Coordinates of C-alpha atoms in Angstrom, one line a residue:
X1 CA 0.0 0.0 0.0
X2 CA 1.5 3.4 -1.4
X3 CA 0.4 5.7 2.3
X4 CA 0.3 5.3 5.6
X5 CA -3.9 6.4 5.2
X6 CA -4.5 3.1 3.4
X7 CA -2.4 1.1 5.4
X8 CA -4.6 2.4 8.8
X9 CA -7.6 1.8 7.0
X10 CA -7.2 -1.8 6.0
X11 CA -5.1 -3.1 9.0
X12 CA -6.4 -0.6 12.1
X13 CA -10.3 -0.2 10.4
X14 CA -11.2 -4.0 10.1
X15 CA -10.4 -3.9 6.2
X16 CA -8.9 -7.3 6.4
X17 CA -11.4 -8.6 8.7
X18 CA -13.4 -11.5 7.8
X19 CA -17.3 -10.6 6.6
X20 CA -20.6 -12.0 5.6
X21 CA -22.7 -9.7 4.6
X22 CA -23.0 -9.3 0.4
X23 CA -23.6 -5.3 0.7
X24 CA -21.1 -3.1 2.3
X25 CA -22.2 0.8 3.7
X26 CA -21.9 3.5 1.4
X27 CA -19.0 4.7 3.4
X28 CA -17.1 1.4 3.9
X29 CA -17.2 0.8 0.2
X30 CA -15.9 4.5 -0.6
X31 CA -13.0 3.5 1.4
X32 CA -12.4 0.2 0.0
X33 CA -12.6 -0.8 3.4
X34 CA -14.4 -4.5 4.2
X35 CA -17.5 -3.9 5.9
X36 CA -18.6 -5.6 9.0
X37 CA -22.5 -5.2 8.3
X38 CA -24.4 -4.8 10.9
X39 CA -27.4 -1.6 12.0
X40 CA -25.0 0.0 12.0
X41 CA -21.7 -1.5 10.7
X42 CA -19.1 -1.5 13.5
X43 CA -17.1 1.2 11.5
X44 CA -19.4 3.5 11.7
X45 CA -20.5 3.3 14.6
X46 CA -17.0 3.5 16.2
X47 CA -16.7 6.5 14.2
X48 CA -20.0 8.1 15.0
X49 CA -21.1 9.0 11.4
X50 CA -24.2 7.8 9.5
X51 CA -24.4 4.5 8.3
X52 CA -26.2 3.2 5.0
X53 CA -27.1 0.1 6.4
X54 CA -29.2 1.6 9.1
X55 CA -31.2 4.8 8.2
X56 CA -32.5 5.4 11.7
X57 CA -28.9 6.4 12.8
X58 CA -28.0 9.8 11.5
X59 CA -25.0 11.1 12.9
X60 CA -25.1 15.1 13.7
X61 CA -23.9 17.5 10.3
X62 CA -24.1 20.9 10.3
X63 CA -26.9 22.4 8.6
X64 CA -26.7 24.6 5.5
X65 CA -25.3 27.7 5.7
X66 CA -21.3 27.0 6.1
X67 CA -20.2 27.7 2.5
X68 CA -18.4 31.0 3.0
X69 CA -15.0 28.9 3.0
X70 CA -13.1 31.2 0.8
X71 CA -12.1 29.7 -2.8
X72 CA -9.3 27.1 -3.4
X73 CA -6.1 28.8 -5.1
X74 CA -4.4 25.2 -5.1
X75 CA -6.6 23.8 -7.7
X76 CA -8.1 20.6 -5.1
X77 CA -11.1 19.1 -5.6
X78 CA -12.4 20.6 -1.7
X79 CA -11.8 23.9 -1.0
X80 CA -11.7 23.0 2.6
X81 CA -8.7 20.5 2.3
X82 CA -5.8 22.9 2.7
X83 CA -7.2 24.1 6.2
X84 CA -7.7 21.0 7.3
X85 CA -3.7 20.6 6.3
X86 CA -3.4 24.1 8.6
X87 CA -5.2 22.4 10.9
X88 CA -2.7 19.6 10.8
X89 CA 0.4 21.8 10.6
X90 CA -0.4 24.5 13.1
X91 CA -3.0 23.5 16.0
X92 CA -2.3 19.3 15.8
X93 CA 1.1 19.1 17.0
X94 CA -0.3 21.3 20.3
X95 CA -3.6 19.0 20.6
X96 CA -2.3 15.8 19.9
X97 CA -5.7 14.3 20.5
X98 CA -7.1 13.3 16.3
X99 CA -5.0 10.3 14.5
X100 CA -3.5 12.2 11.4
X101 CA -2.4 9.2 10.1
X102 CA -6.0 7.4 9.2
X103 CA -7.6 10.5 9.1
X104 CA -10.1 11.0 5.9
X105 CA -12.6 13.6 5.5
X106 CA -14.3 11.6 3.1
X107 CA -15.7 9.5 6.3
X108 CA -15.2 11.1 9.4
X109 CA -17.7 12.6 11.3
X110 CA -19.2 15.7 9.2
X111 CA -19.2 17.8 12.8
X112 CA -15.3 16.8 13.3
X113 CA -14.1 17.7 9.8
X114 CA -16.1 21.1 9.9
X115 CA -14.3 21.9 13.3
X116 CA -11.4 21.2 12.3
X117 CA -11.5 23.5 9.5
X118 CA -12.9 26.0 11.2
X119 CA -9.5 25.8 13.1
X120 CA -7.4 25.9 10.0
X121 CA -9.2 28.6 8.6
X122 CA -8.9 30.8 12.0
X123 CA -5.0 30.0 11.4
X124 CA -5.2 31.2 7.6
X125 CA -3.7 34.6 6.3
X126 CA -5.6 34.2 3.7
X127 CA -8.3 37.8 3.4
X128 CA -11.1 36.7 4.5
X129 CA -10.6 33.4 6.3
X130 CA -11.1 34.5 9.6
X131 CA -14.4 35.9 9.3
X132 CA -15.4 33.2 7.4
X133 CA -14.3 30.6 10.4
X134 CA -16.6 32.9 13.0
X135 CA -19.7 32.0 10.6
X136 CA -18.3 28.2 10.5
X137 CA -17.9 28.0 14.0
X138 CA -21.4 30.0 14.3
X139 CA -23.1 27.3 12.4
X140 CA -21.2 24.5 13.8
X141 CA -22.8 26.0 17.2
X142 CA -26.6 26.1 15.9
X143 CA -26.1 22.3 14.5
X144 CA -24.4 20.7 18.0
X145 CA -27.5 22.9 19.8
X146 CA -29.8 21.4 17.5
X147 CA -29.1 17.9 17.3
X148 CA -28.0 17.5 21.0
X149 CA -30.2 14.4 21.6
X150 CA -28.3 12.7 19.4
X151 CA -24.8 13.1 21.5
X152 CA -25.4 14.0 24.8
X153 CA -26.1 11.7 27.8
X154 CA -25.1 13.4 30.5
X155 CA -28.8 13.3 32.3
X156 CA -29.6 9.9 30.8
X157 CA -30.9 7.2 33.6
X158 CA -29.5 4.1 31.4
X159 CA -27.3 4.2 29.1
X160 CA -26.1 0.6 28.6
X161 CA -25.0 -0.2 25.7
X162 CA -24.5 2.7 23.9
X163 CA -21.9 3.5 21.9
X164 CA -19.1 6.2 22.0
X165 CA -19.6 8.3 19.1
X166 CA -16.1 9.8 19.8
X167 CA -15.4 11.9 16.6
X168 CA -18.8 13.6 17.6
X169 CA -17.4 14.8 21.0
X170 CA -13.4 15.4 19.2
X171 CA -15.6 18.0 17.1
X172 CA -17.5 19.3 20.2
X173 CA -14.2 19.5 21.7
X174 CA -12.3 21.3 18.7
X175 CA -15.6 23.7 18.9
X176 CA -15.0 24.4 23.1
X177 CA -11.2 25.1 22.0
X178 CA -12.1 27.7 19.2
X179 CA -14.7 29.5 21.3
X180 CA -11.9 30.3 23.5
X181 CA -9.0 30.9 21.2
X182 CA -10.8 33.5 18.9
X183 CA -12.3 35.0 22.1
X184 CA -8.7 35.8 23.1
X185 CA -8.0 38.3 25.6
X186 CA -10.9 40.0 25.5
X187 CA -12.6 36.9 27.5
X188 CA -10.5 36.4 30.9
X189 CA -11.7 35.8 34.2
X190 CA -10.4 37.7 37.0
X191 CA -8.0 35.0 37.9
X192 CA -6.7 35.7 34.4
X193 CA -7.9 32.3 33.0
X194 CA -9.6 32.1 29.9
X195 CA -13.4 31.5 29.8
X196 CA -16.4 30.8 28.2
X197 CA -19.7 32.2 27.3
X198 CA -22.7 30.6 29.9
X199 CA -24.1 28.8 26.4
X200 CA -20.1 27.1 25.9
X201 CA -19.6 26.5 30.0
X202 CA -23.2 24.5 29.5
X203 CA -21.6 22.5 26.1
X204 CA -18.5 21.7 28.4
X205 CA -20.5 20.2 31.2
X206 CA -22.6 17.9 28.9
X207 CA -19.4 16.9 26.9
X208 CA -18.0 16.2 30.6
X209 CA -21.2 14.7 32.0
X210 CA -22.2 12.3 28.9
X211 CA -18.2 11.4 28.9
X212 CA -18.3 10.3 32.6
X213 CA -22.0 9.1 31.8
X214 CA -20.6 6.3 29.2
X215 CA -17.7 5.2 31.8
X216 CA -14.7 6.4 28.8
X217 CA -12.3 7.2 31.4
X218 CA -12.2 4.1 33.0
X219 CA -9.6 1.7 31.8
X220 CA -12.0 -1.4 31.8
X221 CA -14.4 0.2 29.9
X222 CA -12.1 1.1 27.0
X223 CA -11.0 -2.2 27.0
X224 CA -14.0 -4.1 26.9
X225 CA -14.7 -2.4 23.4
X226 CA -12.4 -4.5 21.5
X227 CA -11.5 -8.3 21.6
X228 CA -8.8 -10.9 21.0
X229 CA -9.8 -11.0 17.5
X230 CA -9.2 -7.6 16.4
X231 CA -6.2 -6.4 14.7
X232 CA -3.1 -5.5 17.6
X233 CA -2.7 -2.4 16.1
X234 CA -6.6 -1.7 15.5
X235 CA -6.9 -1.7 19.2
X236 CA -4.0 0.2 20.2
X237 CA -5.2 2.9 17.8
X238 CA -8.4 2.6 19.6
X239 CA -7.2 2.8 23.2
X240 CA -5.1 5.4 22.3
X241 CA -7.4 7.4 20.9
X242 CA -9.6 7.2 23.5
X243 CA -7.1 8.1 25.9
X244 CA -5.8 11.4 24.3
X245 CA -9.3 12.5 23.9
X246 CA -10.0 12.3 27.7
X247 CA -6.8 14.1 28.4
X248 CA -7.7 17.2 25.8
X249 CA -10.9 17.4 27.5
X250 CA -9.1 17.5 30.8
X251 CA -6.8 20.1 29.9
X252 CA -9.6 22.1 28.2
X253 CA -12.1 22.1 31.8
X254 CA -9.0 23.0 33.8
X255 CA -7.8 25.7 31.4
X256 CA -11.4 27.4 31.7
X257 CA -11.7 29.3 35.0
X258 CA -15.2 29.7 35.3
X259 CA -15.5 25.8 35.1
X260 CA -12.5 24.6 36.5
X261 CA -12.6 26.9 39.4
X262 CA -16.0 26.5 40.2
X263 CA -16.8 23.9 42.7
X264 CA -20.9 24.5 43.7
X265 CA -23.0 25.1 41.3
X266 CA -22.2 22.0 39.1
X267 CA -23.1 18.4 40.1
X268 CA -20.2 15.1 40.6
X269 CA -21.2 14.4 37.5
X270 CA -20.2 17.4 35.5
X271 CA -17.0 18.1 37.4
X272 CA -13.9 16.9 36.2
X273 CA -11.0 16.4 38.5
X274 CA -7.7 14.2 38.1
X275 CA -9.6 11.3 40.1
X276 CA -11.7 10.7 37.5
X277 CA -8.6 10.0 34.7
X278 CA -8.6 5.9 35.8
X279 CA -6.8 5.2 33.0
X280 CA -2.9 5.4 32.2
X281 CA -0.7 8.1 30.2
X282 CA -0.8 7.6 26.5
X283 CA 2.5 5.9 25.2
X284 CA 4.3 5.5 21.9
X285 CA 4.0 9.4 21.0
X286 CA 6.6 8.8 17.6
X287 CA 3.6 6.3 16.4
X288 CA 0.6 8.2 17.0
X289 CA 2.3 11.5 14.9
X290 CA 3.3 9.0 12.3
X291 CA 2.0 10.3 8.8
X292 CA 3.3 8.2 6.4
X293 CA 3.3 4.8 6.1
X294 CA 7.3 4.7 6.4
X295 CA 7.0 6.8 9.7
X296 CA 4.0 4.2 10.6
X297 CA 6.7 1.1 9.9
X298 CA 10.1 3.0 11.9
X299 CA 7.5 3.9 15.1
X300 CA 5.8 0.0 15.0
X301 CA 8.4 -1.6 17.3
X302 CA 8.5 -5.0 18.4
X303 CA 5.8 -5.9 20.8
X304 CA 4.0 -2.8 20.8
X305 CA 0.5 -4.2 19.5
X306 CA 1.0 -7.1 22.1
X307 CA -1.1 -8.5 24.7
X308 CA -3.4 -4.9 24.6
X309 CA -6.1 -6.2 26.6
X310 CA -4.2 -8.5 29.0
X311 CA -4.1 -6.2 32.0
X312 CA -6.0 -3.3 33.2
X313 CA -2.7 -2.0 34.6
X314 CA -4.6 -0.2 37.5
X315 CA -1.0 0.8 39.5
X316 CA -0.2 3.3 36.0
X317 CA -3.9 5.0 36.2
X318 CA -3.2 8.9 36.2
X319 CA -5.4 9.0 39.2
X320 CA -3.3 6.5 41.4
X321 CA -0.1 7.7 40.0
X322 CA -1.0 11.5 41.2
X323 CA -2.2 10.2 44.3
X324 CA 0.7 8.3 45.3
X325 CA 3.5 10.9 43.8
X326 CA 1.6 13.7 45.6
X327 CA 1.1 15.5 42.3
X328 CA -2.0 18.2 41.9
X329 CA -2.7 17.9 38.4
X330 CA -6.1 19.7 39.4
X331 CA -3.7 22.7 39.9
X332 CA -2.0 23.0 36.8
X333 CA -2.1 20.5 33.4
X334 CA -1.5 21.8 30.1
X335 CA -2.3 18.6 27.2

């Protein structure tokens, strides 16, 4: 395989998994990936996005009304793909919390790829751009607002069995984080601490709550999504993934002053603290930036897609670890 994209896809996305089914999704097939089948298809529904072979699942898009990206001067066939390569150059190395390497707009989660441009736009000098990402971002806003049933569980009584639709909340996330960098200085506290509007405090807490509410920060839990079967490398991606995530959205509630510091007007479940990080420290940085499938190949050592879900390795959970070095990551953490 010529990129490190298609290697991901086939080895880490179930491509060379064993199926059954004669039809794959409309999404599997446009990424010559081998579908799993099911309502909907396991690829899918890890990556939260609509699925073909179930049209009761829609997945939240933004509506109409984001088209004022300015026009392409590279001559692609999206106008949008250079600032999602902004995106890449500029904010990812800082956020380390999307997988470049098996990243593909074509599939992801609408809401994800539109936040992230909205990102690379904000980080364009190109005239225009910036304006154009505060109507983006405005949009994006209206669309999360509007389709909120179909992501948040934060006040849901049972939610067994659902699944983590965790490109939706990356894009929730990336939409927190742009609130407050375009917001600037303009929007401190009087600690000094950046914050957030009352309508973005309320999106933080039911990204936190519905977080909590599905167990993803406890190491069990992300465990139990994968099994034996499933590629070594699938599931470290996986774990990984999952792990990064809840770290951004750590940093990002701490960073924020008028939710980190505030300690009575939210519920247990809302509030985030470094007792609720039960899972341990991401590892094998070099592989997660790889791009390219040679970078993918040097970063793969020996071992390292070995005997994933043989322990839950409870002594290396960030909230033991603090608790037994005596380190207050509630005071200070920085992703």
């Amino acid at each position: 395989m010529s990129n490190l994209q298609s290697r991901v896809r086939s080895k880490i996305h179930g491509a060379n998994r064993p199926t059954y089914i004669k039809h794959a999704c409309a999404h599997c097939r446009k990424a010559k990936s081998r579908c799993q089948g099911g309502s909907p298809c396991s690829e899918c529904l890890r990556r939260g996005i609509h699925c073909s072979l179930n049209r009761q699942a829609e997945a939240p898009s933004p509506p109409p009304g984001g088209s004022d990206i300015p026009p392409s001067s590279a001559g692609r066939s999206w106008p949008g793909r250079r600032f999602l390569d902004l995106y890449f150059e500029k904010f990812h190395p800082h956020w380390l919390f999307v997988h470049r390497g098996s990243f593909d707009e074509n599939i992801e989660s609408p809401l994800l790829v539109h936040a992230m441009v909205v990102i690379g736009l904000w980080m364009s000098e190109e005239p225009n751009a910036r304006s154009a990402a505060i109507d983006l971002h405005n949009t994006l806003a209206s669309a999360i607002s509007q389709q909120r049933e179909a992501w948040d569980v934060s006040a849901a009584e049972d939610v067994g069995g659902a699944s983590w639709p965790i490109p939706i909340y990356q894009g929730i996330l990336l939409h927190i984080i742009f609130a407050l960098m375009h917001a600037g200085n303009g929007n401190l506290g009087i600690d000094l601490r950046p914050s957030l509007s009352r309508t973005n405090t309320n999106l933080l807490n039911s990204l936190v709550g519905s977080c909590k509410r599905l167990g993803m920060l406890y190491y069990p839990n992300i465990l139990a999504r994968y099994s034996q079967s499933n590629p070594g490398s699938y599931i470290w991606l996986g774990i990984e993934e999952t792990k990064r995530f809840n770290l951004a959205l750590y940093g990002v509630y701490r960073a924020v002053s008028r939710v980190g510091q505030r300690t009575t007007d939210i519920n247990n479940h809302t509030r985030l603290t470094v007792r609720d990080l039960q899972f341990p420290l991401p590892t094998h940085t070099l592989l997660w930036k790889a791009a390219s499938k040679a970078e993918w190949d040097f970063a793969a050592v020996r071992g390292v897609f070995d005997h994933l879900l043989d322990n839950t390795m409870d002594e290396m959970w960030i909230s033991k670890v603090n608790e037994a070095l005596g380190v207050n990551w509630d005071l200070d953490y920085a992703p």
